Amino acid sequence: MPVDKKALITGVTGQDGSYLAEFLLAKGYEVHGLIRRASTFNTHRLDPIYRDPHESGVRFFMHYGDLSDSGSLVNLIRNLEPDEIYHLGAQSHVKVSFEIPEYTADATGMGTMRMLEAIRASGVETRFYQASSSEMFGSAPPPQNEATPFHPRSPYGVSKVFAYWATVNYRESYGMHAGNGILMNHESPRRGETFVTRKITRAVARIKAGIQDKLFLGNLDAKRDWGYAPEYVEAMWMMVQHDEPLDLVIATGESHSVREFCQVAFATADLDWEQYVEVDPNYYRPAEVDYLLGDATKAKELLGWEAKVKFDELARLMVDADIQLLDDEMSGRLVRQDRDH
């Protein structure tokens, strides 16, 4: 279906960016992604787009740039004139943000300010989506909705609060169509391997295959509202299509502990999680976020959006995907070894 719209995605190589790129291409968009120059390839999540020429055609383009380089952002936006900008790029690992707080603030907080200022300076009329985070709520009591005061508990959460209010400020100051999607945790087989859900499901696959003995985790009692990433990128798009810019919480409305995720994930592979999981205090955060539970009533009322994939199904599909991935990797190794010999 021809749409004739152009979108720019920062953070396109991440979980959300890759799903969003696929989603927009299926809608008929011309999609442009911002990618940092690195010494190694980090575009594996975009492989489905590259593998299917009918999916991307000549409508998917990558541009080297960096959220720390204001000039390149202004030039890129001015040259592309995108109809929509989805700003997903950030240093997004909470635990890591305690170790590199200044970099996190620059990439996650100031990076958003630079994007907003680049839009203003370029004079391009576009719609802007800011990827805000449930980590902004921190220790605020659940359930959390759009009226819940922020109380971030990490440099990452603090940086996201800065980015949130920068988005609101540019909207109010310059009349931009700029909104914040406050997304609760959302997972998938493309989740980064250092995030707790993917760390668990990868370990299940490896333990099942007999190549890992133990899984070390931090706070098993931390509770999160976990949803399915492909559904959440659709919510991003729906927000941008709305006539008025919105700040919305996107959530399932259910909260489960890390311990519960372990129970479901290991049971999917017919394993007893208690035999393999051990708590390592090194994985605790300096300041914990104990309980996140989102109230997405407003998103349902304004957009008609609600989560369909719930907790148990999410954990099982991630385990199944990691078991298949490991099987494919091991089969590939065996083939290569046979060729070598």
Tab-separated table of C-alpha atoms in Angstrom:
chain	number	residue	atom	x	y	z
A	1	MET	CA	0.000	0.000	0.000
A	2	PRO	CA	1.697	3.245	-1.124
A	3	VAL	CA	2.145	5.723	1.704
A	4	ASP	CA	4.807	8.099	0.364
A	5	LYS	CA	6.032	8.950	3.844
A	6	LYS	CA	9.621	9.184	4.959
A	7	ALA	CA	10.779	8.207	8.467
A	8	LEU	CA	14.091	8.606	10.283
A	9	ILE	CA	14.924	6.192	13.113
A	10	THR	CA	17.762	6.713	15.572
A	11	GLY	CA	18.825	3.541	17.342
A	12	VAL	CA	17.749	1.566	14.277
A	13	THR	CA	20.119	-1.332	15.039
A	14	GLY	CA	18.502	-2.006	18.426
A	15	GLN	CA	15.569	-4.228	19.289
A	16	ASP	CA	12.894	-1.552	18.862
A	17	GLY	CA	14.587	0.120	15.913
A	18	SER	CA	14.744	-3.081	13.885
A	19	TYR	CA	11.107	-3.993	14.554
A	20	LEU	CA	9.991	-0.437	13.819
A	21	ALA	CA	11.918	-0.375	10.537
A	22	GLU	CA	10.188	-3.576	9.422
A	23	PHE	CA	6.808	-2.241	10.531
A	24	LEU	CA	7.188	1.044	8.651
A	25	LEU	CA	8.479	-0.649	5.509
A	26	ALA	CA	5.401	-2.886	5.543
A	27	LYS	CA	3.320	0.300	5.734
A	28	GLY	CA	4.990	1.607	2.589
A	29	TYR	CA	7.367	4.095	4.190
A	30	GLU	CA	10.804	5.052	2.981
A	31	VAL	CA	12.902	4.364	6.079
A	32	HIS	CA	16.223	5.949	7.032
A	33	GLY	CA	18.285	4.749	9.973
A	34	LEU	CA	21.017	6.548	11.902
A	35	ILE	CA	23.959	4.292	12.733
A	36	ARG	CA	27.219	4.954	14.559
A	37	ARG	CA	30.470	4.044	12.867
A	38	ALA	CA	32.018	1.056	14.645
A	39	SER	CA	34.890	-1.323	14.010
A	40	THR	CA	32.528	-4.290	13.931
A	41	PHE	CA	29.155	-4.834	12.267
A	42	ASN	CA	26.215	-4.455	14.645
A	43	THR	CA	23.373	-4.664	12.146
A	44	HIS	CA	22.380	-8.310	12.683
A	45	ARG	CA	18.889	-7.349	13.886
A	46	LEU	CA	18.291	-5.812	10.463
A	47	ASP	CA	19.129	-9.045	8.646
A	48	PRO	CA	15.439	-9.840	7.941
A	49	ILE	CA	15.217	-6.599	5.958
A	50	TYR	CA	18.390	-7.304	3.994
A	51	ARG	CA	17.419	-10.921	3.360
A	52	ASP	CA	14.096	-9.990	1.819
A	53	PRO	CA	14.605	-7.551	-1.052
A	54	HIS	CA	10.836	-7.359	-1.561
A	55	GLU	CA	10.519	-6.120	2.012
A	56	SER	CA	13.022	-3.288	1.701
A	57	GLY	CA	13.339	-2.685	-2.026
A	58	VAL	CA	15.232	0.570	-2.289
A	59	ARG	CA	13.258	2.081	0.577
A	60	PHE	CA	15.690	1.379	3.436
A	61	PHE	CA	18.791	3.530	3.864
A	62	MET	CA	21.472	3.801	6.543
A	63	HIS	CA	23.324	6.987	7.444
A	64	TYR	CA	26.410	7.283	9.614
A	65	GLY	CA	26.059	9.813	12.382
A	66	ASP	CA	26.167	10.286	16.129
A	67	LEU	CA	23.918	11.855	18.728
A	68	SER	CA	26.933	13.798	20.005
A	69	ASP	CA	27.431	15.554	16.651
A	70	SER	CA	24.906	18.387	16.362
A	71	GLY	CA	26.020	19.510	12.919
A	72	SER	CA	25.546	16.105	11.322
A	73	LEU	CA	22.041	15.846	12.813
A	74	VAL	CA	21.003	19.230	11.423
A	75	ASN	CA	22.382	18.374	7.991
A	76	LEU	CA	20.768	14.938	7.946
A	77	ILE	CA	17.319	16.230	8.880
A	78	ARG	CA	17.590	19.159	6.472
A	79	ASN	CA	18.627	16.855	3.602
A	80	LEU	CA	16.121	14.074	4.289
A	81	GLU	CA	13.124	16.203	5.298
A	82	PRO	CA	11.516	13.238	7.077
A	83	ASP	CA	7.794	13.261	7.819
A	84	GLU	CA	8.399	11.405	11.070
A	85	ILE	CA	11.378	10.994	13.405
A	86	TYR	CA	11.512	8.155	15.919
A	87	HIS	CA	14.222	8.896	18.453
A	88	LEU	CA	15.123	5.534	20.003
A	89	GLY	CA	18.903	5.998	20.246
A	90	ALA	CA	20.369	6.006	23.769
A	91	GLN	CA	22.727	4.327	26.190
A	92	SER	CA	19.881	2.157	27.409
A	93	HIS	CA	21.349	-0.289	29.928
A	94	VAL	CA	20.378	0.742	33.468
A	95	LYS	CA	23.130	-1.105	35.339
A	96	VAL	CA	25.780	0.185	32.919
A	97	SER	CA	24.539	3.753	33.426
A	98	PHE	CA	25.908	3.685	36.989
A	99	GLU	CA	29.352	2.880	35.581
A	100	ILE	CA	29.307	5.469	32.776
A	101	PRO	CA	26.915	8.136	34.086
A	102	GLU	CA	28.378	11.071	32.167
A	103	TYR	CA	28.284	9.255	28.840
A	104	THR	CA	24.734	8.068	29.589
A	105	ALA	CA	23.626	11.636	30.321
A	106	ASP	CA	25.228	12.893	27.117
A	107	ALA	CA	23.889	10.184	24.808
A	108	THR	CA	20.476	9.703	26.386
A	109	GLY	CA	19.686	13.187	27.697
A	110	MET	CA	21.662	15.650	25.602
A	111	GLY	CA	21.279	13.429	22.542
A	112	THR	CA	17.542	14.098	22.670
A	113	MET	CA	18.097	17.839	23.118
A	114	ARG	CA	20.397	17.822	20.079
A	115	MET	CA	17.753	16.025	17.996
A	116	LEU	CA	15.059	18.512	18.995
A	117	GLU	CA	17.326	21.476	18.335
A	118	ALA	CA	18.346	19.973	14.967
A	119	ILE	CA	14.672	19.828	13.980
A	120	ARG	CA	14.187	23.452	15.021
A	121	ALA	CA	17.381	24.646	13.334
A	122	SER	CA	16.704	22.759	10.101
A	123	GLY	CA	13.268	24.300	9.724
A	124	VAL	CA	11.845	20.923	8.681
A	125	GLU	CA	8.258	20.272	9.706
A	126	THR	CA	8.199	16.753	11.097
A	127	ARG	CA	6.583	14.677	13.824
A	128	PHE	CA	8.898	13.611	16.647
A	129	TYR	CA	8.595	10.547	18.869
A	130	GLN	CA	10.745	10.386	22.005
A	131	ALA	CA	11.378	6.946	23.494
A	132	SER	CA	10.786	7.649	27.153
A	133	SER	CA	11.094	4.923	29.765
A	134	SER	CA	9.314	3.414	32.749
A	135	GLU	CA	12.645	3.816	34.566
A	136	MET	CA	11.666	7.475	34.957
A	137	PHE	CA	9.103	6.357	37.540
A	138	GLY	CA	11.756	4.587	39.625
A	139	SER	CA	10.438	4.307	43.173
A	140	ALA	CA	7.051	5.943	42.473
A	141	PRO	CA	4.325	3.610	43.835
A	142	PRO	CA	2.421	1.494	41.288
A	143	PRO	CA	0.384	1.574	39.211
A	144	GLN	CA	2.159	4.251	37.188
A	145	ASN	CA	0.304	6.363	34.641
A	146	GLU	CA	0.757	9.703	32.877
A	147	ALA	CA	0.053	11.636	36.105
A	148	THR	CA	2.549	9.716	38.254
A	149	PRO	CA	5.449	11.891	39.466
A	150	PHE	CA	8.876	10.782	38.266
A	151	HIS	CA	11.414	9.506	40.800
A	152	PRO	CA	14.274	7.999	38.764
A	153	ARG	CA	16.744	5.685	40.499
A	154	SER	CA	19.614	5.546	38.013
A	155	PRO	CA	21.632	7.852	35.750
A	156	TYR	CA	19.692	6.312	32.866
A	157	GLY	CA	16.353	7.172	34.469
A	158	VAL	CA	17.542	10.697	35.288
A	159	SER	CA	18.678	11.187	31.678
A	160	LYS	CA	15.336	9.990	30.360
A	161	VAL	CA	13.505	12.457	32.603
A	162	PHE	CA	15.645	15.251	31.123
A	163	ALA	CA	14.812	14.027	27.605
A	164	TYR	CA	11.104	13.786	28.457
A	165	TRP	CA	10.887	17.388	29.637
A	166	ALA	CA	13.056	18.607	26.756
A	167	THR	CA	10.480	17.095	24.385
A	168	VAL	CA	7.618	18.771	26.243
A	169	ASN	CA	9.515	22.083	26.262
A	170	TYR	CA	10.190	22.091	22.507
A	171	ARG	CA	6.550	21.169	21.871
A	172	GLU	CA	5.318	24.063	23.995
A	173	SER	CA	7.966	26.527	22.830
A	174	TYR	CA	7.977	25.893	19.088
A	175	GLY	CA	4.667	24.159	18.397
A	176	MET	CA	6.328	20.891	17.425
A	177	HIS	CA	4.337	17.690	17.073
A	178	ALA	CA	6.572	16.019	19.669
A	179	GLY	CA	5.434	13.338	22.086
A	180	ASN	CA	6.764	10.858	24.639
A	181	GLY	CA	6.037	7.159	24.663
A	182	ILE	CA	6.594	6.027	28.269
A	183	LEU	CA	7.096	2.348	27.540
A	184	MET	CA	7.211	-0.253	30.253
A	185	ASN	CA	9.754	-3.057	29.748
A	186	HIS	CA	9.261	-4.750	26.409
A	187	GLU	CA	11.120	-7.842	25.292
A	188	SER	CA	11.626	-10.158	22.331
A	189	PRO	CA	14.131	-12.605	20.858
A	190	ARG	CA	16.016	-9.488	19.653
A	191	ARG	CA	16.485	-8.122	23.175
A	192	GLY	CA	20.112	-7.372	24.033
A	193	GLU	CA	21.882	-10.309	25.655
A	194	THR	CA	22.794	-8.348	28.800
A	195	PHE	CA	19.171	-7.509	29.662
A	196	VAL	CA	17.757	-9.812	32.311
A	197	THR	CA	14.999	-11.504	30.293
A	198	ARG	CA	17.294	-12.372	27.394
A	199	LYS	CA	20.054	-13.333	29.805
A	200	ILE	CA	17.634	-15.850	31.315
A	201	THR	CA	16.312	-17.278	28.044
A	202	ARG	CA	19.811	-17.642	26.555
A	203	ALA	CA	20.937	-19.432	29.713
A	204	VAL	CA	17.962	-21.800	29.512
A	205	ALA	CA	18.957	-22.758	25.965
A	206	ARG	CA	22.593	-23.256	26.924
A	207	ILE	CA	21.803	-25.234	30.076
A	208	LYS	CA	19.383	-27.415	28.125
A	209	ALA	CA	22.168	-28.082	25.599
A	210	GLY	CA	24.628	-28.941	28.389
A	211	ILE	CA	27.072	-26.095	27.709
A	212	GLN	CA	26.266	-23.938	30.758
A	213	ASP	CA	25.902	-24.956	34.397
A	214	LYS	CA	24.630	-21.924	36.288
A	215	LEU	CA	22.875	-18.606	35.788
A	216	PHE	CA	23.841	-15.734	38.090
A	217	LEU	CA	21.290	-12.969	38.613
A	218	GLY	CA	20.695	-10.001	40.899
A	219	ASN	CA	17.412	-9.025	42.543
A	220	LEU	CA	14.934	-11.848	41.922
A	221	ASP	CA	12.138	-9.930	43.648
A	222	ALA	CA	12.201	-6.949	41.258
A	223	LYS	CA	8.816	-6.750	39.518
A	224	ARG	CA	8.313	-5.457	35.990
A	225	ASP	CA	5.494	-4.943	33.515
A	226	TRP	CA	6.828	-6.955	30.575
A	227	GLY	CA	5.348	-6.677	27.075
A	228	TYR	CA	6.207	-7.781	23.537
A	229	ALA	CA	8.378	-5.352	21.578
A	230	PRO	CA	6.704	-5.671	18.122
A	231	GLU	CA	3.404	-4.585	19.675
A	232	TYR	CA	5.071	-1.639	21.381
A	233	VAL	CA	6.578	-0.260	18.166
A	234	GLU	CA	3.087	-0.260	16.683
A	235	ALA	CA	2.027	1.904	19.625
A	236	MET	CA	4.856	4.317	18.756
A	237	TRP	CA	3.548	4.645	15.222
A	238	MET	CA	-0.038	5.086	16.400
A	239	MET	CA	1.047	7.921	18.696
A	240	VAL	CA	2.786	9.740	15.843
A	241	GLN	CA	-0.327	9.449	13.633
A	242	HIS	CA	-2.526	11.122	16.246
A	243	ASP	CA	-3.606	14.658	15.389
A	244	GLU	CA	-2.301	16.019	18.680
A	245	PRO	CA	1.108	15.119	20.176
A	246	LEU	CA	0.737	12.755	23.114
A	247	ASP	CA	2.625	11.617	26.197
A	248	LEU	CA	1.394	8.094	26.872
A	249	VAL	CA	2.207	5.107	29.071
A	250	ILE	CA	2.385	1.870	27.074
A	251	ALA	CA	2.035	-1.252	29.231
A	252	THR	CA	0.355	-4.634	29.690
A	253	GLY	CA	-1.125	-3.804	33.093
A	254	GLU	CA	0.469	-6.913	34.621
A	255	SER	CA	3.609	-7.093	36.744
A	256	HIS	CA	5.776	-10.144	37.435
A	257	SER	CA	9.022	-10.735	39.288
A	258	VAL	CA	12.334	-11.846	37.849
A	259	ARG	CA	11.800	-15.034	39.864
A	260	GLU	CA	8.516	-15.662	38.019
A	261	PHE	CA	10.224	-15.112	34.665
A	262	CYS	CA	12.798	-17.736	35.657
A	263	GLN	CA	10.060	-20.158	36.641
A	264	VAL	CA	8.228	-19.895	33.311
A	265	ALA	CA	11.387	-19.795	31.161
A	266	PHE	CA	13.025	-22.861	32.713
A	267	ALA	CA	9.728	-24.777	32.794
A	268	THR	CA	9.409	-24.191	29.036
A	269	ALA	CA	12.534	-26.346	28.632
A	270	ASP	CA	11.413	-28.851	31.313
A	271	LEU	CA	14.026	-27.601	33.759
A	272	ASP	CA	13.779	-26.726	37.457
A	273	TRP	CA	15.020	-23.149	37.732
A	274	GLU	CA	16.066	-23.513	41.378
A	275	GLN	CA	18.742	-26.033	40.407
A	276	TYR	CA	20.498	-23.551	38.133
A	277	VAL	CA	19.871	-19.967	39.301
A	278	GLU	CA	22.074	-18.323	41.919
A	279	VAL	CA	21.970	-14.771	43.249
A	280	ASP	CA	25.123	-12.699	42.802
A	281	PRO	CA	25.172	-9.387	44.741
A	282	ASN	CA	27.396	-7.913	42.019
A	283	TYR	CA	24.309	-7.689	39.822
A	284	TYR	CA	22.374	-5.527	42.272
A	285	ARG	CA	22.012	-1.844	41.365
A	286	PRO	CA	23.206	0.857	43.777
A	287	ALA	CA	19.557	1.998	43.913
A	288	GLU	CA	16.932	-0.602	43.058
A	289	VAL	CA	13.641	-0.132	41.236
A	290	ASP	CA	11.409	-2.645	42.947
A	291	TYR	CA	7.992	-2.466	41.315
A	292	LEU	CA	6.868	-1.132	37.936
A	293	LEU	CA	3.270	-1.627	36.838
A	294	GLY	CA	1.873	0.459	34.007
A	295	ASP	CA	-1.646	1.757	33.523
A	296	ALA	CA	-2.222	2.139	29.774
A	297	THR	CA	-5.874	3.186	30.029
A	298	LYS	CA	-5.232	6.440	28.191
A	299	ALA	CA	-3.490	4.646	25.299
A	300	LYS	CA	-6.489	2.368	24.908
A	301	GLU	CA	-8.923	5.285	24.994
A	302	LEU	CA	-7.023	7.549	22.572
A	303	LEU	CA	-5.371	5.008	20.253
A	304	GLY	CA	-7.331	1.795	20.701
A	305	TRP	CA	-4.046	0.100	21.606
A	306	GLU	CA	-3.711	-2.693	24.125
A	307	ALA	CA	-1.183	-5.456	24.684
A	308	LYS	CA	-2.071	-8.888	23.326
A	309	VAL	CA	1.008	-11.000	24.141
A	310	LYS	CA	1.110	-11.497	27.891
A	311	PHE	CA	3.756	-12.680	30.312
A	312	ASP	CA	3.747	-16.481	29.973
A	313	GLU	CA	3.531	-16.424	26.183
A	314	LEU	CA	6.339	-13.849	26.002
A	315	ALA	CA	8.705	-15.919	28.158
A	316	ARG	CA	7.955	-19.095	26.210
A	317	LEU	CA	8.434	-17.557	22.761
A	318	MET	CA	11.780	-16.077	23.851
A	319	VAL	CA	12.997	-19.434	25.185
A	320	ASP	CA	11.884	-21.239	22.022
A	321	ALA	CA	13.685	-18.658	19.881
A	322	ASP	CA	16.938	-18.958	21.861
A	323	ILE	CA	16.830	-22.752	21.754
A	324	GLN	CA	16.408	-22.568	17.976
A	325	LEU	CA	19.144	-19.944	17.658
A	326	LEU	CA	21.607	-22.053	19.646
A	327	ASP	CA	20.708	-25.128	17.612
A	328	ASP	CA	21.344	-23.196	14.394
A	329	GLU	CA	24.671	-21.889	15.715
A	330	MET	CA	25.843	-25.336	16.794
A	331	SER	CA	24.748	-26.889	13.512
A	332	GLY	CA	26.713	-24.213	11.668
A	333	ARG	CA	29.803	-24.963	13.743
A	334	LEU	CA	29.518	-28.667	12.993
A	335	VAL	CA	29.205	-27.973	9.273
A	336	ARG	CA	32.289	-25.715	9.377
A	337	GLN	CA	34.272	-28.321	11.351
A	338	ASP	CA	33.354	-30.997	8.819
A	339	ARG	CA	34.553	-28.747	6.011
A	340	ASP	CA	37.806	-28.000	7.867
A	341	HIS	CA	38.493	-31.704	8.179
